[in-house]
Coordinates of C-alpha atoms in Angstrom, one line a residue:
X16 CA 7.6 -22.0 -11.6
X17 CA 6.8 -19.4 -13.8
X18 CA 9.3 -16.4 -14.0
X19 CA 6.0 -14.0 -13.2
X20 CA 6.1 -15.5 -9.8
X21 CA 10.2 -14.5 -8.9
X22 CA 11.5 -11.6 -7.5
X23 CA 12.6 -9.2 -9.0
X24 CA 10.0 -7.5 -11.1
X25 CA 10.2 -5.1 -13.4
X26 CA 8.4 -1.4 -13.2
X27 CA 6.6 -1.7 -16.0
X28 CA 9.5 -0.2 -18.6
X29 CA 11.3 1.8 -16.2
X30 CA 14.3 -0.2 -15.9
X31 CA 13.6 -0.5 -12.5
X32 CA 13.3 -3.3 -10.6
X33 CA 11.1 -4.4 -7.5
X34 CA 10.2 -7.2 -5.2
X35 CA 7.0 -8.6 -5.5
X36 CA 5.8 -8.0 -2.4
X37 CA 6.0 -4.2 -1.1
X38 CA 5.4 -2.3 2.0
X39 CA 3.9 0.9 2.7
X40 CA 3.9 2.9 6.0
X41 CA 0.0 4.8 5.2
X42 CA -0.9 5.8 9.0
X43 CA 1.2 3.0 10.6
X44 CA 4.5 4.8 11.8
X45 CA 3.9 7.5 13.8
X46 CA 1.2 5.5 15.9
X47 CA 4.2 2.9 16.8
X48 CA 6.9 2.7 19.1
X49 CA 10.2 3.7 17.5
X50 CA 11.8 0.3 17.9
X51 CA 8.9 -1.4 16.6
X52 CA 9.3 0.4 13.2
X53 CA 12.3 -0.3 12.9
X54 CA 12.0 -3.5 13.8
X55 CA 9.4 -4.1 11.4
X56 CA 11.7 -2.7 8.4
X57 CA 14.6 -4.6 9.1
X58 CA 12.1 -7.7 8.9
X59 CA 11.3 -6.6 5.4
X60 CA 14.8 -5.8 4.0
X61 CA 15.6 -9.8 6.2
X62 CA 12.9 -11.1 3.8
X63 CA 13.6 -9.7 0.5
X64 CA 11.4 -6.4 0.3
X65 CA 13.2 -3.9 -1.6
X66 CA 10.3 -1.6 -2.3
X67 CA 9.1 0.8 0.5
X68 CA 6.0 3.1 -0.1
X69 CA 5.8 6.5 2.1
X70 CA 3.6 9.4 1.8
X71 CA 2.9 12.6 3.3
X72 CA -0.5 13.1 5.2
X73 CA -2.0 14.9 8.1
X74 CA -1.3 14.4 11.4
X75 CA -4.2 12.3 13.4
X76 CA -2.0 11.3 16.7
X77 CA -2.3 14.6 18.0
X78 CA 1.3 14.3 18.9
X79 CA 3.7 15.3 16.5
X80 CA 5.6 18.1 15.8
X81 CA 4.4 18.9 11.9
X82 CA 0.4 19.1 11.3
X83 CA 1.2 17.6 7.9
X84 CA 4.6 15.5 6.5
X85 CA 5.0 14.0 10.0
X86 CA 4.9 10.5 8.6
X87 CA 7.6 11.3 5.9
X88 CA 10.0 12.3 9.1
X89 CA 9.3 9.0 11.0
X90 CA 9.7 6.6 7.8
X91 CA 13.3 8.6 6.8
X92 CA 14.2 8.2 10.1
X93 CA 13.0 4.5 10.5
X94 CA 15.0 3.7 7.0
X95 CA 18.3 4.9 8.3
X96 CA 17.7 3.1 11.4
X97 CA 16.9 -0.2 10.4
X98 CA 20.2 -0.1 8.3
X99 CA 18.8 0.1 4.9
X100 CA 20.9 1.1 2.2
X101 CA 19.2 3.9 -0.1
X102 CA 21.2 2.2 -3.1
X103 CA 19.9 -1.0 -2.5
X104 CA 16.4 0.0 -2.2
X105 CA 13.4 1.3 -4.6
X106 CA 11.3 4.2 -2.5
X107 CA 8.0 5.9 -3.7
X108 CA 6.1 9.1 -2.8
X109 CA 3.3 10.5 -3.6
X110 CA 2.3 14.4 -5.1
X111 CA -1.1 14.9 -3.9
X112 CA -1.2 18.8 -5.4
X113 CA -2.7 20.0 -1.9
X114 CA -1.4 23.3 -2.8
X115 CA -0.5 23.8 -6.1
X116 CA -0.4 26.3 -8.0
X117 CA 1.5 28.1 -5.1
X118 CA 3.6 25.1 -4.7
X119 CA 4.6 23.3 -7.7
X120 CA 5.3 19.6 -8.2
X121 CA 9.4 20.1 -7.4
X122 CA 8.6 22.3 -4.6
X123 CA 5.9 19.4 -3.2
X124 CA 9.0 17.1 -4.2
X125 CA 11.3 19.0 -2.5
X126 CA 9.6 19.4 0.5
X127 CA 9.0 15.8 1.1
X128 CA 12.8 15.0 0.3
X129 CA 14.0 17.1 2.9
X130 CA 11.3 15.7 5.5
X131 CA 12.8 12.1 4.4
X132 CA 16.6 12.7 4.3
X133 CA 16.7 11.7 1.0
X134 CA 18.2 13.1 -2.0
X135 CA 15.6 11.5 -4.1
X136 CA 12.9 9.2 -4.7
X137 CA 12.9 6.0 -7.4
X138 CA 8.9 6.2 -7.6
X139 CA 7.0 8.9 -7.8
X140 CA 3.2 8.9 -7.8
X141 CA 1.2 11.7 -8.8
X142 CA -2.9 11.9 -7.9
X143 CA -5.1 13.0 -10.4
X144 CA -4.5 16.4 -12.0
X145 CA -6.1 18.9 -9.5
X146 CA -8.7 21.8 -11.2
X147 CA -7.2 24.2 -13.7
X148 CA -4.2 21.9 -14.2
X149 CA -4.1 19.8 -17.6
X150 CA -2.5 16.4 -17.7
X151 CA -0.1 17.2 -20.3
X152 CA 1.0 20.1 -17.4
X153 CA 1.0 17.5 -15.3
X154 CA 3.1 14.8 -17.7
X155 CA 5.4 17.9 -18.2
X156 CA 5.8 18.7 -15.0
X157 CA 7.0 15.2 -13.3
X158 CA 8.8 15.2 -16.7
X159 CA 10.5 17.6 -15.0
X160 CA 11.5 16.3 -12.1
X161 CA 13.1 13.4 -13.7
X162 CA 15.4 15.2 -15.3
X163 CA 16.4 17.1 -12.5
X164 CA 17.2 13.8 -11.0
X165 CA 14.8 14.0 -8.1
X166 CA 12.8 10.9 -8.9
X167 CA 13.9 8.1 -11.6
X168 CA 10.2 7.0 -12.7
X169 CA 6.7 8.4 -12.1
X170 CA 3.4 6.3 -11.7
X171 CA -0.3 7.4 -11.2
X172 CA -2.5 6.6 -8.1
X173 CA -6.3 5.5 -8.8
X174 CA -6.6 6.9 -12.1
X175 CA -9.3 6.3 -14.6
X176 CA -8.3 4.5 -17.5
X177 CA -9.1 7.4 -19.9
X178 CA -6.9 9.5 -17.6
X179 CA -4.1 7.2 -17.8
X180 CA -4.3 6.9 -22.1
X181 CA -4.6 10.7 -21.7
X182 CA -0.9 11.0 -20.0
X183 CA 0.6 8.5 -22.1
X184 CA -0.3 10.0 -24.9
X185 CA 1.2 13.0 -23.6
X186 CA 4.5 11.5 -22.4
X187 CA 4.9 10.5 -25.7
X188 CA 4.1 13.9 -27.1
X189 CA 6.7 15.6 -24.3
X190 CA 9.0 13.2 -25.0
X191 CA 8.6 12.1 -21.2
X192 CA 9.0 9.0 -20.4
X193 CA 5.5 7.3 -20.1
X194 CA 4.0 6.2 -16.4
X195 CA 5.6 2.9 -15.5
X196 CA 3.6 2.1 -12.6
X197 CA -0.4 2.1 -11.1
X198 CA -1.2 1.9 -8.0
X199 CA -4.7 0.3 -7.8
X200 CA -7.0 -1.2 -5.4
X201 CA -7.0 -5.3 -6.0
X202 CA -8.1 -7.7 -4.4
X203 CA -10.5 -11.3 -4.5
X204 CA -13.7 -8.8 -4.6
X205 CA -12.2 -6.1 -5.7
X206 CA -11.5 -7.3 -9.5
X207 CA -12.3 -3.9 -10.9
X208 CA -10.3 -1.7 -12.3
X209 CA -7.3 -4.1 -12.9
X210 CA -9.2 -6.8 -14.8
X211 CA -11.4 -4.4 -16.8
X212 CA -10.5 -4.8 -20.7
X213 CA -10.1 -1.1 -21.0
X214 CA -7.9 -0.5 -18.5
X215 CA -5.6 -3.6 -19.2
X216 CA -5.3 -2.3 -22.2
X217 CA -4.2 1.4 -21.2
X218 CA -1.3 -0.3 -19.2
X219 CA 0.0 -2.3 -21.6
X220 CA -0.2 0.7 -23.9
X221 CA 1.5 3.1 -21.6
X222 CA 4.1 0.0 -20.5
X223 CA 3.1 0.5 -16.6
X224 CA 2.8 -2.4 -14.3
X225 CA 0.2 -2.7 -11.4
X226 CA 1.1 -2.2 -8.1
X227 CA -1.5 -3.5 -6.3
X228 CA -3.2 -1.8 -3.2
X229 CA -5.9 -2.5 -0.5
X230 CA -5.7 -6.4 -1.2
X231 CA -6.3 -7.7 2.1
X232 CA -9.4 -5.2 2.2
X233 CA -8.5 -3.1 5.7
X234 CA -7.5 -6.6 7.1
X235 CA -10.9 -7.8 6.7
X236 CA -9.4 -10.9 4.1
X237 CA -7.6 -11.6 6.7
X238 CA -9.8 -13.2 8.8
X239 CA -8.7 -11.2 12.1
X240 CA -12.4 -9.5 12.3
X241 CA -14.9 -13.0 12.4
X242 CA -14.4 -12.9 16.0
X243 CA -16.5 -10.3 17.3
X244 CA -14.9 -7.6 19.7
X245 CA -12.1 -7.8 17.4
X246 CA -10.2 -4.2 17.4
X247 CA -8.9 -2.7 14.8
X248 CA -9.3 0.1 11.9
X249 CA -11.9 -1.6 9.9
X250 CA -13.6 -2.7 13.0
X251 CA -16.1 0.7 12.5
X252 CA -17.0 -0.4 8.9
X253 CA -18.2 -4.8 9.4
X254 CA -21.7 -3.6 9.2
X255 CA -21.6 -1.3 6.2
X256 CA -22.8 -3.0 3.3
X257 CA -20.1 -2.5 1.1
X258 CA -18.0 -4.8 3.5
X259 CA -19.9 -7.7 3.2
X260 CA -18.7 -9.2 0.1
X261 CA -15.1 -9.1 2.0
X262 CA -16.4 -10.7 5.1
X263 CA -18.0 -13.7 3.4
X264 CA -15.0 -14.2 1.6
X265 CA -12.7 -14.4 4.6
X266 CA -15.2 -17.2 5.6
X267 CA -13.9 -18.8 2.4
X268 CA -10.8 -18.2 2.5
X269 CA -10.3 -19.9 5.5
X270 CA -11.7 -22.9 4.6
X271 CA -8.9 -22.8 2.0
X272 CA -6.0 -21.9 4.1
X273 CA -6.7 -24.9 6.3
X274 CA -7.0 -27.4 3.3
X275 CA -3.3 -26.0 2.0
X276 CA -2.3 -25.4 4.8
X277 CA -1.4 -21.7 5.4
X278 CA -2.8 -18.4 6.4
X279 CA -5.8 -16.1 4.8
X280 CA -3.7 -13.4 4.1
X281 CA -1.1 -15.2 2.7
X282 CA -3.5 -16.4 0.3
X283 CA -5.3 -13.2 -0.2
X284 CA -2.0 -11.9 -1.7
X285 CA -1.1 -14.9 -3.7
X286 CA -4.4 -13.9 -5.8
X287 CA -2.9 -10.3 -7.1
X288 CA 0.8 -11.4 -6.4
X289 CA -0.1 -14.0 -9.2
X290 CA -1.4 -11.9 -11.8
X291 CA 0.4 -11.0 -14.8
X292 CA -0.3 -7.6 -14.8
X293 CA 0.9 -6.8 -11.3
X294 CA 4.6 -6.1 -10.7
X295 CA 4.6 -5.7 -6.8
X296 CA 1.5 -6.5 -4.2
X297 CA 2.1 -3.6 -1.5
X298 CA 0.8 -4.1 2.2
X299 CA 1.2 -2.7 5.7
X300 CA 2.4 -4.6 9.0
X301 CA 2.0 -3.3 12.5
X302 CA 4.6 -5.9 13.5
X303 CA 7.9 -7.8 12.0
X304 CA 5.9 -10.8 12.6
X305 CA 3.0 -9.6 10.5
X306 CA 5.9 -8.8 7.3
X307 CA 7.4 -12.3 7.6
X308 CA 3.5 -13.9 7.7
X309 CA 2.8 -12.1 4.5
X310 CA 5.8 -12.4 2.8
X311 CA 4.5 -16.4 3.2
X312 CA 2.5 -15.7 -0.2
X313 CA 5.4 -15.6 -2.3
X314 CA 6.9 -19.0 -1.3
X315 CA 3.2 -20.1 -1.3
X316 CA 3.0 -19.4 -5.0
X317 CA 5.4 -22.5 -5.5
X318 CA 3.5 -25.2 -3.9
X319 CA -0.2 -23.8 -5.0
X320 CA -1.1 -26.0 -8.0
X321 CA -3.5 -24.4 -11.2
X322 CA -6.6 -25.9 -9.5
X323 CA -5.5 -24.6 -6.3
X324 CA -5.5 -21.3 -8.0
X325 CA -8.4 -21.7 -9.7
X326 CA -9.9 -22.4 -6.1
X327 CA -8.5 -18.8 -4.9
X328 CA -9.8 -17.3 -7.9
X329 CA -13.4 -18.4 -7.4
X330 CA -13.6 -16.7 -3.8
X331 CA -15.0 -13.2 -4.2
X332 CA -15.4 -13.2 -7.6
X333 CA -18.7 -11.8 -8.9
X334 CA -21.5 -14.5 -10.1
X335 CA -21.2 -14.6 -14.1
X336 CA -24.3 -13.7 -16.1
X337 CA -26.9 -16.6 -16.7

């Protein structure tokens, strides 16, 4: 099997290394039972997942104690519980700039650290530079807080590709160390940005890998929505156009999953776990059973043959010119 296939994976040239398969906590947490969290955790760290995504956002429960950061509380919390080791482990964050320039990346850094528990972060991502800011103030500044030891590695969240030749560029000028990591929507009909020449092409340049996002489409690949009634939190969205190519390939997908035997989603991560470009596929469970079903697509990998591949690869994907 090819080595592109095996955990661990580099960060692009960090130095860092992840598992293939990732998990991120984006709305999940605070919505769950405590034990259930934790639970679900320990179920990642059982099945190999070294790489845990967390973010701060708003509040929508109505419930907790912080309008905003809540959900970096409950995943620091969740962590310790489940007996993970912070050595042992790769975490990411995210600077969104919601208040800059009052609050400056380390303060934003800070902040979140202290909300966690944590004395620092492996990963961390920075959106798109917000008005008035440059990118080489923003290259300079997460320069910053890598030498100050609060993060190892930074990585950009749904740039553009000329945004992302823009900061490499001026890494290189800063003498910063370059982004090692994008995290970018990718899935079977979602080929774009990953696959576009341009942007392959500003990754490999820059030395970042993909860390791929949104690849089970809301849970629509999955299959869980073709029975109607079906609840859930793309459940409001089956009838908006811009669904539909997901929903006609979860009809495929079935159909392969029951020839090879295995699940929809699992397959629906093979297809971006499988790509050369992609150092870890990152997804969200709502149950330890849900981790261990997913994690399914990296053993998968090493039974699919090339034309079961190619099969995969020809759901979803985009009718070529005539």
């Amino acid at each position: 099997m090819p080595a592109r296939y095996l955990d661990p994976r580099s960060l692009g040239r960090s130095g860092i290394e992840v598992s293939a398969l990732s998990l991120g906590s984006w709305r999940t947490y605070e919505r769950l039972p405590a034990d259930t969290g934790t639970a679900i955790l320990r179920a990642a760290r059982d099945a190999g997942i070294t790489f845990f995504d967390d973010a701060r956002y708003n509040d929508e429960t109505g419930r907790a104690p912080l309008p905003t950061g809540y959900s970096e509380v409950v995943f620091g919390n969740l962590f310790r519980g489940a007996g993970l080791r912070r050595d042992e482990a790769v975490v990411a964050n995210k600077l969104w700039w919601e208040f800059w320039p009052e609050q400056s990346a380390a303060a934003e850094l800070d902040a979140s650290l202290q909300r966690m528990g944590f004395d620092y972060v492996d990963l961390i991502y920075a959106s798109e530079p917000p008005p008035n800011m440059s990118v080489a103030e923003l290259v300079a500044a997460v320069g910053g807080l890598i030498a100050a030891g609060k993060a190892r590695a930074w990585g950009v969240l749904n740039w553009p590709v000329s945004t992302i030749s823009q900061a490499a560029g001026a890494a290189a000028g800063l003498s910063v160390p370059p982004p090692c990591a994008a995290q970018l929507p990718y899935s079977l009909v979602r080929r774009s940005p990953v696959q576009d020449a341009e942007m392959a092409r500003a990754l490999s340049e820059a030395g970042a890998g993909v860390v791929a996002s949104f690849c089970l489409e809301g849970g629509v690949l999955s299959g869980k929505y073709r029975e109607q009634g079906t609840a859930g939190r793309a459940a409001a969205t089956l009838t908006e156009p811009r669904v539909g190519p997901a929903i006609a390939a979860a009809v495929e997908l079935a159909g392969l999953a029951d020839r090879l035997e295995t699940s929809p989603a699992a397959l629906a991560l093979a297809f971006p776990l499988a790509s050369r470009a992609v150092a870890s596929v990152l997804f969200g469970a709502t149950s330890p059973e849900q981790v261990r079903a997913n994690y399914a697509a990296v053993s998968l990998l090493d039974r699919l043959s090339q034309a079961d591949l190619d099969d995969l690869s020809r759901i979803g994907a985009a009718p070529r010119p005539a």
